[in-house]
XYZ file of C-alpha atoms in Angstrom:
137
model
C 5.612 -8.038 -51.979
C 7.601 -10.402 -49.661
C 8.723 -6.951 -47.811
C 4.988 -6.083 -47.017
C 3.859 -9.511 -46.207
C 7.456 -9.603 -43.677
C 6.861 -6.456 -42.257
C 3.208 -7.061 -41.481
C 3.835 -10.564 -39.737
C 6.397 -8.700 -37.441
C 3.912 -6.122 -36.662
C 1.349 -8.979 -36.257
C 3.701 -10.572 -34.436
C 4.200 -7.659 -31.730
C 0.349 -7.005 -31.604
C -0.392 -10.539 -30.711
C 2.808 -10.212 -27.987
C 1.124 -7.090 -26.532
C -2.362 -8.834 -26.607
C -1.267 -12.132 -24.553
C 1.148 -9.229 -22.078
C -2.150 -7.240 -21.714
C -4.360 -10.112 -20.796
C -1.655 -11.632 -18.180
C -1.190 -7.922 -16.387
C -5.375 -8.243 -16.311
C -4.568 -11.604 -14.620
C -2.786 -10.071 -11.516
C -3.354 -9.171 -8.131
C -4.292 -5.536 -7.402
C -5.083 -3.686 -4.318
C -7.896 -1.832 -3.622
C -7.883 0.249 -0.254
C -10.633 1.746 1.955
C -8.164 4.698 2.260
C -4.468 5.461 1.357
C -4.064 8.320 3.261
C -4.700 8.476 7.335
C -5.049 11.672 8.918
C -4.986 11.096 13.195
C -5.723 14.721 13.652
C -4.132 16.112 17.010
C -2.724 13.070 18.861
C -1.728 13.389 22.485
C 1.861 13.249 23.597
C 2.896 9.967 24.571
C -0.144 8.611 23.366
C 0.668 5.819 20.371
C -2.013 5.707 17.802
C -3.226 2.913 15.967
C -5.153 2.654 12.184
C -5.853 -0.443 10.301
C -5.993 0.243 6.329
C -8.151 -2.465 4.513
C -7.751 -3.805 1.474
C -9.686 -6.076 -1.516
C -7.730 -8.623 -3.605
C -9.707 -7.068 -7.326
C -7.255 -9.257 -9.014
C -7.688 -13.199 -10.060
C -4.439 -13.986 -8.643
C -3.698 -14.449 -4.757
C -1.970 -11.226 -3.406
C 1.015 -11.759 -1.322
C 2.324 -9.190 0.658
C 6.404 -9.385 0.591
C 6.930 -6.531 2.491
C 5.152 -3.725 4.534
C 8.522 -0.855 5.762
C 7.314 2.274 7.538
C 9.872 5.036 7.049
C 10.914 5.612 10.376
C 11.508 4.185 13.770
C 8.563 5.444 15.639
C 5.998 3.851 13.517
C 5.464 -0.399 13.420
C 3.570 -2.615 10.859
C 1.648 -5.659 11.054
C -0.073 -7.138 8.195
C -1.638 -9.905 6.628
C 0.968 -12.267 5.838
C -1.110 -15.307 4.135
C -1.754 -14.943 0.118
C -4.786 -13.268 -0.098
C -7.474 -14.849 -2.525
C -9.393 -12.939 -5.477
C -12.101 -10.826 -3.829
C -10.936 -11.508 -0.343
C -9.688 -8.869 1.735
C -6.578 -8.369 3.916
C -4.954 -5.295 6.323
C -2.102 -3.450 7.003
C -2.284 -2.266 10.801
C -0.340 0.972 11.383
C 1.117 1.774 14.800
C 2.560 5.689 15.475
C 4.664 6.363 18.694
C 3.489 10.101 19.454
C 6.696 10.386 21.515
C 7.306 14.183 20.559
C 4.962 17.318 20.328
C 4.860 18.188 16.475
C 3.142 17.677 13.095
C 3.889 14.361 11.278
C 3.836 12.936 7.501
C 5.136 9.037 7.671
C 5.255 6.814 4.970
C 4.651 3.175 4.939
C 6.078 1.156 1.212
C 4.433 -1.748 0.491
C 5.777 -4.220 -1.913
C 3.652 -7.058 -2.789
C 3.404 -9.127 -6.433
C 0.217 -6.910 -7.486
C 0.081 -4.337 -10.993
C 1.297 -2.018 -8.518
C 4.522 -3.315 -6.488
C 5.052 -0.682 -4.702
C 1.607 1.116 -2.914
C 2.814 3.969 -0.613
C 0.582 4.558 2.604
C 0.681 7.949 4.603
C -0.084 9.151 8.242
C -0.315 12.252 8.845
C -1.743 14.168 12.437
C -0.189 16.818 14.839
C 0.954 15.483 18.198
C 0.428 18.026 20.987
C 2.101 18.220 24.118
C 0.431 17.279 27.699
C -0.779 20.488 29.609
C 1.774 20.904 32.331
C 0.429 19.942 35.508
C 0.139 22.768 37.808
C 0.354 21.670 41.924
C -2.698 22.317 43.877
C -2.461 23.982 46.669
């Protein structure tokens, strides 16, 4: 009888643990984006392009951006860099140098103290070269 009653407080005891874990992860900051994935479509040569992703705080803790990385060199970041409240909204603004005539796929990682720590944004569009000016005559 003491086995049972032992091995049903430890169960108890685990349940409860996973009940309290549950309602803290509930607790945290989570994104919620107007769009994950960009698509520029056919992009100029030497024409940067520019998208701003958007983003709602569903979570009842402030979410704080610790880090937005693009992939590569020819891509820069800006983003919100205050906490952003509980039903607030912040932005990750995405800049693409279209330096050289082909199709793209970038990534950009964000890390931030939400459910999700790591959100993964992608740009994709084909950058086509200039028409070669021909001389008039």
């Amino acid at each position: 009888m003491k086995k049972i009653l032992m091995i049903c407080a430890v169960v108890f005891g685990f349940a409860l643990t996973a009940s309290v874990a549950c309602a803290q992860d509930s607790q945290k900051a989570e994104f919620k984006f107007n769009e994950e994935k960009h698509d520029f479509g056919k992009v100029p040569q030497g024409t940067p392009v520019t998208t701003v992703f958007t983003f709602t705080n569903i979570g009842q803790e402030p979410l704080i951006l610790t880090d937005v990385r693009p992939t590569c060199g020819c891509t820069i970041a800006d983003y919100t860099k205050t906490p952003v409240k509980s039903n607030d909204s912040g932005f990750i603004k995405i800049t693409y140098n279209a330096a050289y005539a082909a199709p793209f796929t970038k990534t950009i990682v964000v890390t931030s103290n939400s459910k999700t720590p790591v959100k993964n944004l992608i740009i994709v569009g084909e950058v086509v070269a200039k028409p070669v000016a021909t001389g008039s005559k």
